[in-house]
Amino acid sequence: MRVVLYIVCAAVAVALLGGALPAGATPAAAGQAQVEPRVLDEIAAQGETTFWVNLREKADLAPAHAMTDRDARGEYVFDQLNDVADSSQARIRAFLEDRGVRHQPFWIVNTVEVTAGLDVLEAVAAFPEVAEIEADRVYSIPDPDPVETTDERVLATEWGLNAIRAPEVWSTFGVRGEGIVVGSIDSGVRYTHGAVAMQYRGRNTDGTFDHNYNWHDPSNICGSPSLAPCDNNDHGTHTMGTMVGDDGGANQVGVAPGTTWMTAKGCETSSCSRPALLSSAQFMLAPTDLSNLNPDPTKRPHIVNNSWGGNNGADTWYQASVQAWVASGIFPSFSNGNAGPACGTVGAPASYPESFGVGGFAENGTIYGNSSRGPSPVGGAGIKPQVTAP
């Protein structure tokens, strides 16, 4: 358990996001669904925009928490989420398909992304199964923030590992994370990098690679089709190195070099779109092959590291994804954000009660100046972050 905690602590802190209209339906202005004013403003200015149709029905995942068989638990959560999405979205999908409207349904959150104008917005908002319609948003990963270091020598273990006493865990318990799979939603990972190549779950014993179920690139940034991991920002490689990095030499940078890893490119560059982040959340719960087919919840990771987020801690759009992970037995770790030092600056999704928020401290032991502070504005979340790490 302590090894898992160390993985989470160090990894995140370095990052410092056709049917007809229903009978009796009324227009959006007087209908059941709430429409965010920003959606109307964007349509008025552009003629059409991308918006999110959030449905009322939610899957009951409570029984999963009592399941002791991990494979059965993951499959139960996956099945429940898909069944609810398929049934409750059916009429809306048919309506959009009949009219040739560009849209993308999701199941980890019961929502549909739609790009259209006012006529479609009003029609969709009138469906009684629709709870609300939200504007599209983009989230971010932080730019690197170089800091002064007091010791430029190459050490057997980096100062951050020593600060959280990771080497003591290795020697006392004889484990370095073996048997744990950690997933990341980030800018990707350079899987051939010497510090992380050996720990990649897609690496075969003969040195070849199988990226099925280990790599997901929903925006096809690394190719179309995207067949192998890349990192066009270096941020994801950096955070993965902090989790598992060990090049087999004297310089050790990873908290748990015995773990294996997989990754989803939820961030196209230094920004992360909603569709990519939701698609990545689904991939973590039920990894797919390189054709985005044949989802298999039994291949989900034990931990998902997220070093992205938004500055609005009250933004709960990703909360259902985190709740689904937790129900399936995945530990959700999130960077607390880089909007400090003022209080109440924790970002989302770290601000959720279900999320394990991680802040940062510097080499001299003081809190990193920009590390976001709590409390969380989300009810029941309490103190944020739960822990700080290098």
XYZ file of C-alpha atoms in Angstrom, residues 1-359:
359
model
C 0.000 0.000 0.000
C 2.835 2.351 0.850
C 4.469 1.758 -2.515
C 1.223 2.706 -4.270
C 1.047 5.873 -2.185
C 4.574 6.852 -3.122
C 3.821 6.340 -6.809
C 0.880 8.688 -6.530
C 2.639 11.318 -4.434
C 5.679 11.879 -6.576
C 4.131 11.371 -9.962
C 1.513 14.058 -9.788
C 3.405 16.723 -7.903
C 5.913 17.212 -10.683
C 3.167 18.455 -12.975
C 2.309 21.487 -10.983
C -7.621 18.989 -16.729
C -33.984 9.490 -36.071
C -36.721 10.254 -34.095
C -39.067 13.185 -34.079
C -39.164 15.598 -31.174
C -40.737 14.143 -28.041
C -44.506 14.584 -27.853
C -45.399 17.805 -26.094
C -41.786 19.049 -26.133
C -41.189 22.759 -25.785
C -38.369 24.921 -27.187
C -35.128 25.259 -25.272
C -36.123 28.648 -23.936
C -38.947 27.045 -21.972
C -37.940 23.384 -22.068
C -36.696 20.975 -19.480
C -32.955 21.226 -20.120
C -30.868 24.077 -18.824
C -28.714 25.668 -21.524
C -25.520 27.447 -20.526
C -25.712 31.038 -21.852
C -22.253 30.733 -23.362
C -23.614 28.175 -25.851
C -26.229 30.637 -27.088
C -23.647 33.425 -27.276
C -21.304 31.296 -29.395
C -24.085 30.282 -31.781
C -25.173 33.911 -32.133
C -21.607 34.916 -32.999
C -20.591 31.943 -35.179
C -23.790 30.329 -36.434
C -22.920 27.038 -34.738
C -20.754 25.736 -31.922
C -19.775 22.607 -30.043
C -21.824 21.857 -26.958
C -22.355 18.960 -24.553
C -25.708 17.300 -24.015
C -25.779 15.817 -20.495
C -28.480 13.242 -19.821
C -30.402 12.692 -16.621
C -30.056 8.948 -16.149
C -27.066 7.697 -14.163
C -25.739 4.184 -13.766
C -25.933 2.597 -10.328
C -22.341 1.606 -9.597
C -22.758 1.115 -5.844
C -22.734 -2.710 -5.979
C -19.244 -2.648 -7.534
C -17.653 -1.375 -4.331
C -18.412 -4.638 -2.550
C -16.976 -6.868 -5.280
C -13.743 -8.657 -4.414
C -13.047 -10.145 -7.855
C -11.208 -7.350 -9.658
C -11.996 -8.568 -13.176
C -15.692 -8.981 -12.413
C -15.750 -5.575 -10.766
C -14.334 -3.822 -13.803
C -16.638 -5.628 -16.191
C -19.680 -4.788 -14.056
C -18.900 -1.066 -14.058
C -18.205 -1.082 -17.791
C -21.448 -2.929 -18.574
C -23.591 -0.716 -16.363
C -22.232 2.498 -17.842
C -22.665 1.291 -21.421
C -26.177 -0.027 -20.845
C -27.358 3.270 -19.384
C -25.708 5.342 -22.119
C -27.072 3.170 -24.924
C -30.642 3.204 -23.647
C -30.904 6.823 -22.536
C -29.074 8.294 -25.552
C -30.899 6.221 -28.178
C -33.494 8.780 -29.278
C -31.052 11.671 -29.261
C -28.485 9.766 -31.314
C -31.167 8.755 -33.822
C -32.332 12.366 -34.112
C -28.798 13.615 -34.743
C -27.951 10.827 -37.195
C -31.137 11.419 -39.220
C -30.149 15.038 -39.688
C -26.477 14.393 -40.360
C -25.379 16.351 -37.294
C -21.806 15.800 -36.181
C -21.809 14.223 -32.739
C -19.888 11.834 -30.496
C -21.479 9.859 -27.655
C -19.662 8.892 -24.468
C -20.518 6.305 -21.844
C -18.244 6.930 -18.857
C -20.200 10.151 -18.480
C -23.723 10.005 -19.915
C -23.176 12.758 -22.444
C -23.077 13.494 -26.171
C -20.811 16.050 -27.832
C -22.680 17.927 -30.589
C -21.590 20.535 -33.119
C -24.592 22.375 -34.544
C -26.628 25.558 -34.663
C -29.647 26.946 -32.840
C -32.278 24.710 -34.454
C -30.565 21.521 -33.316
C -29.796 22.995 -29.890
C -33.458 23.839 -29.307
C -34.604 20.423 -30.535
C -32.158 18.488 -28.365
C -32.862 20.610 -25.295
C -36.534 19.673 -25.591
C -35.927 15.963 -25.059
C -37.053 15.162 -21.502
C -34.082 12.819 -20.979
C -31.695 15.785 -21.302
C -30.689 17.431 -18.010
C -28.495 20.292 -19.228
C -26.434 21.577 -22.124
C -22.944 22.901 -21.468
C -20.388 24.816 -23.507
C -17.179 23.172 -24.654
C -13.969 23.877 -22.753
C -10.247 23.168 -23.006
C -8.007 22.204 -20.087
C -4.252 22.440 -19.700
C -1.039 20.890 -18.499
C 1.484 23.288 -16.961
C 4.519 24.712 -18.674
C 7.854 23.657 -17.155
C 8.925 25.826 -14.245
C 12.710 25.519 -13.754
C 13.904 25.819 -10.169
C 17.301 26.293 -8.614
C 18.911 23.108 -7.329
C 21.540 22.993 -4.629
C 23.310 19.880 -5.883
C 24.163 19.261 -9.554
C 25.829 15.894 -8.968
C 24.281 12.753 -10.370
C 23.081 10.677 -7.431
C 22.179 7.028 -7.099
C 18.686 8.252 -6.305
C 17.320 11.730 -6.950
C 16.612 14.032 -4.015
C 12.869 13.671 -4.501
C 13.019 9.933 -3.916
C 15.076 10.405 -0.804
C 12.697 13.098 0.467
C 9.766 10.680 0.477
C 12.032 7.827 1.674
C 11.254 5.649 -1.323
C 14.607 3.796 -1.107
C 13.682 2.767 2.440
C 10.471 1.231 1.140
C 12.423 -0.664 -1.513
C 14.903 -2.091 0.976
C 12.527 -2.655 3.920
C 9.688 -4.297 2.035
C 11.616 -5.646 -0.947
C 9.177 -4.166 -3.455
C 9.393 -1.414 -6.049
C 5.854 -1.538 -7.330
C 5.879 -4.997 -8.867
C 2.445 -6.144 -9.985
C 1.089 -2.601 -10.245
C 0.036 -1.048 -13.568
C -0.035 2.732 -13.637
C -1.843 4.631 -16.361
C -1.370 8.257 -17.280
C -3.529 10.772 -19.085
C -1.076 13.329 -20.363
C 0.735 14.447 -23.520
C 1.845 10.884 -24.276
C 5.116 9.129 -23.490
C 8.265 8.603 -25.549
C 8.156 4.873 -25.005
C 11.705 4.314 -26.309
C 13.219 6.643 -23.691
C 15.848 4.751 -21.729
C 14.321 5.554 -18.364
C 10.867 4.128 -19.158
C 11.238 1.689 -22.072
C 11.787 -1.402 -19.947
C 8.733 -0.675 -17.791
C 6.294 -0.214 -20.690
C 3.567 -2.851 -20.568
C 3.640 -3.017 -24.352
C 7.253 -4.220 -24.413
C 7.639 -7.887 -25.239
C 10.404 -10.065 -23.816
C 12.164 -10.142 -27.200
C 12.385 -6.337 -27.306
C 9.510 -5.821 -29.750
C 6.407 -3.847 -28.831
C 2.659 -4.444 -28.811
C 0.801 -1.170 -28.335
C -2.686 -2.702 -28.252
C -4.400 -1.937 -24.924
C -1.431 0.181 -23.859
C -1.743 3.289 -26.031
C -4.667 5.547 -26.909
C -4.531 8.709 -29.010
C -8.130 9.893 -29.478
C -7.151 12.979 -31.503
C -4.680 11.063 -33.731
C -1.881 13.491 -32.941
C 0.795 10.809 -33.302
C -0.520 9.554 -36.648
C -3.726 8.564 -38.381
C -4.084 5.829 -37.403
C -1.987 6.399 -34.304
C -0.125 3.142 -33.846
C 2.625 3.912 -31.314
C 3.069 6.297 -28.385
C 4.674 9.663 -28.928
C 5.070 12.791 -26.838
C 5.086 16.134 -28.630
C 5.302 18.078 -25.368
C 7.686 15.990 -23.192
C 5.452 16.558 -20.175
C 4.013 13.048 -20.187
C 7.443 11.464 -20.498
C 8.631 13.588 -17.586
C 5.770 12.550 -15.283
C 6.067 8.901 -16.295
C 9.767 9.048 -15.507
C 8.988 10.290 -12.031
C 6.672 7.331 -11.534
C 8.710 4.462 -12.967
C 11.981 5.866 -14.326
C 15.086 3.717 -14.073
C 17.573 3.364 -16.931
C 19.391 0.468 -15.305
C 22.317 2.733 -14.438
C 23.285 4.731 -11.396
C 20.793 7.539 -11.869
C 17.352 6.550 -10.532
C 14.442 8.961 -10.939
C 11.309 6.808 -10.564
C 9.466 6.134 -7.332
C 8.347 2.648 -8.332
C 10.567 1.281 -11.105
C 9.036 -2.174 -10.710
C 5.668 -1.049 -12.048
C 4.527 -1.239 -15.650
C 2.775 1.602 -17.441
C 0.245 2.438 -20.157
C -0.889 5.830 -21.389
C -3.575 7.845 -23.151
C -2.893 11.100 -24.960
C -5.624 13.206 -23.416
C -3.639 16.378 -24.094
C -3.044 17.230 -27.728
C -0.148 19.599 -26.880
C -0.109 21.742 -23.755
C -3.902 21.827 -23.940
C -6.364 19.009 -23.393
C -9.732 18.906 -25.133
C -12.861 17.557 -23.477
C -13.387 14.802 -26.063
C -9.789 13.591 -25.693
C -9.963 13.619 -21.899
C -13.275 11.734 -21.788
C -12.116 9.243 -24.391
C -8.966 8.730 -22.322
C -11.055 8.209 -19.192
C -12.988 5.485 -21.005
C -9.752 3.894 -22.214
C -8.435 3.717 -18.661
C -11.579 1.935 -17.489
C -11.710 -0.403 -20.497
C -8.543 -0.347 -22.661
C -9.007 -1.046 -26.358
C -6.900 -2.263 -29.251
C -5.286 0.169 -31.684
C -8.515 0.298 -33.714
C -10.350 1.519 -30.611
C -12.312 -1.744 -30.588
C -12.687 -4.774 -28.300
C -12.618 -2.960 -24.935
C -11.305 -5.088 -22.083
C -11.844 -3.825 -18.511
C -9.581 -6.561 -17.145
C -6.626 -4.686 -18.651
C -7.353 -1.464 -16.763
C -4.555 0.008 -14.585
C -4.530 0.098 -10.800
C -3.717 3.835 -10.703
C -4.308 6.702 -13.114
C -2.045 9.740 -12.838
C -3.454 13.060 -14.071
C -1.170 16.082 -14.215
C -3.713 18.317 -15.973
C -6.750 20.298 -14.901
C -8.611 23.584 -14.849
C -8.410 26.433 -12.373
C -12.136 26.312 -11.567
C -12.329 23.881 -8.673
C -16.135 23.915 -8.816
C -16.182 22.466 -12.346
C -17.548 18.941 -11.845
C -17.764 17.858 -15.504
C -15.193 15.041 -14.975
C -16.498 13.833 -11.629
C -18.571 10.959 -13.036
C -15.433 9.636 -14.754
C -13.508 9.660 -11.494
C -16.422 8.025 -9.692
C -16.493 5.267 -12.317
C -12.753 4.674 -11.882
C -13.143 4.408 -8.122
C -16.102 2.045 -8.472
C -13.937 -0.202 -10.655
C -11.055 -0.137 -8.151
C -8.800 2.408 -9.888
C -6.956 4.910 -7.671
C -7.372 8.442 -9.146
C -4.438 10.815 -8.579
C -4.612 14.462 -9.687
C -2.321 17.452 -9.519
C -3.776 20.058 -7.155
C -2.841 22.768 -9.674
C -0.349 25.583 -10.106
C -2.526 28.564 -9.151
C -1.152 29.120 -5.609
C -0.145 30.401 -3.166
C -3.579 31.825 -2.246
C -6.112 29.671 -0.432
C -9.054 28.261 -2.378
C -7.044 27.878 -5.585
C -7.353 24.087 -5.961
C -8.319 23.129 -9.501
C -10.603 20.450 -10.861
C -10.627 17.436 -11.003
C -8.310 17.421 -7.939
C -11.061 19.237 -6.040
C -13.486 16.290 -6.122
C -14.076 14.165 -3.006
C -13.156 11.050 -4.996
C -9.860 12.486 -6.287
C -6.543 12.192 -4.459
C -5.101 15.700 -4.773
C -1.324 16.186 -4.671
C 0.525 19.439 -4.034
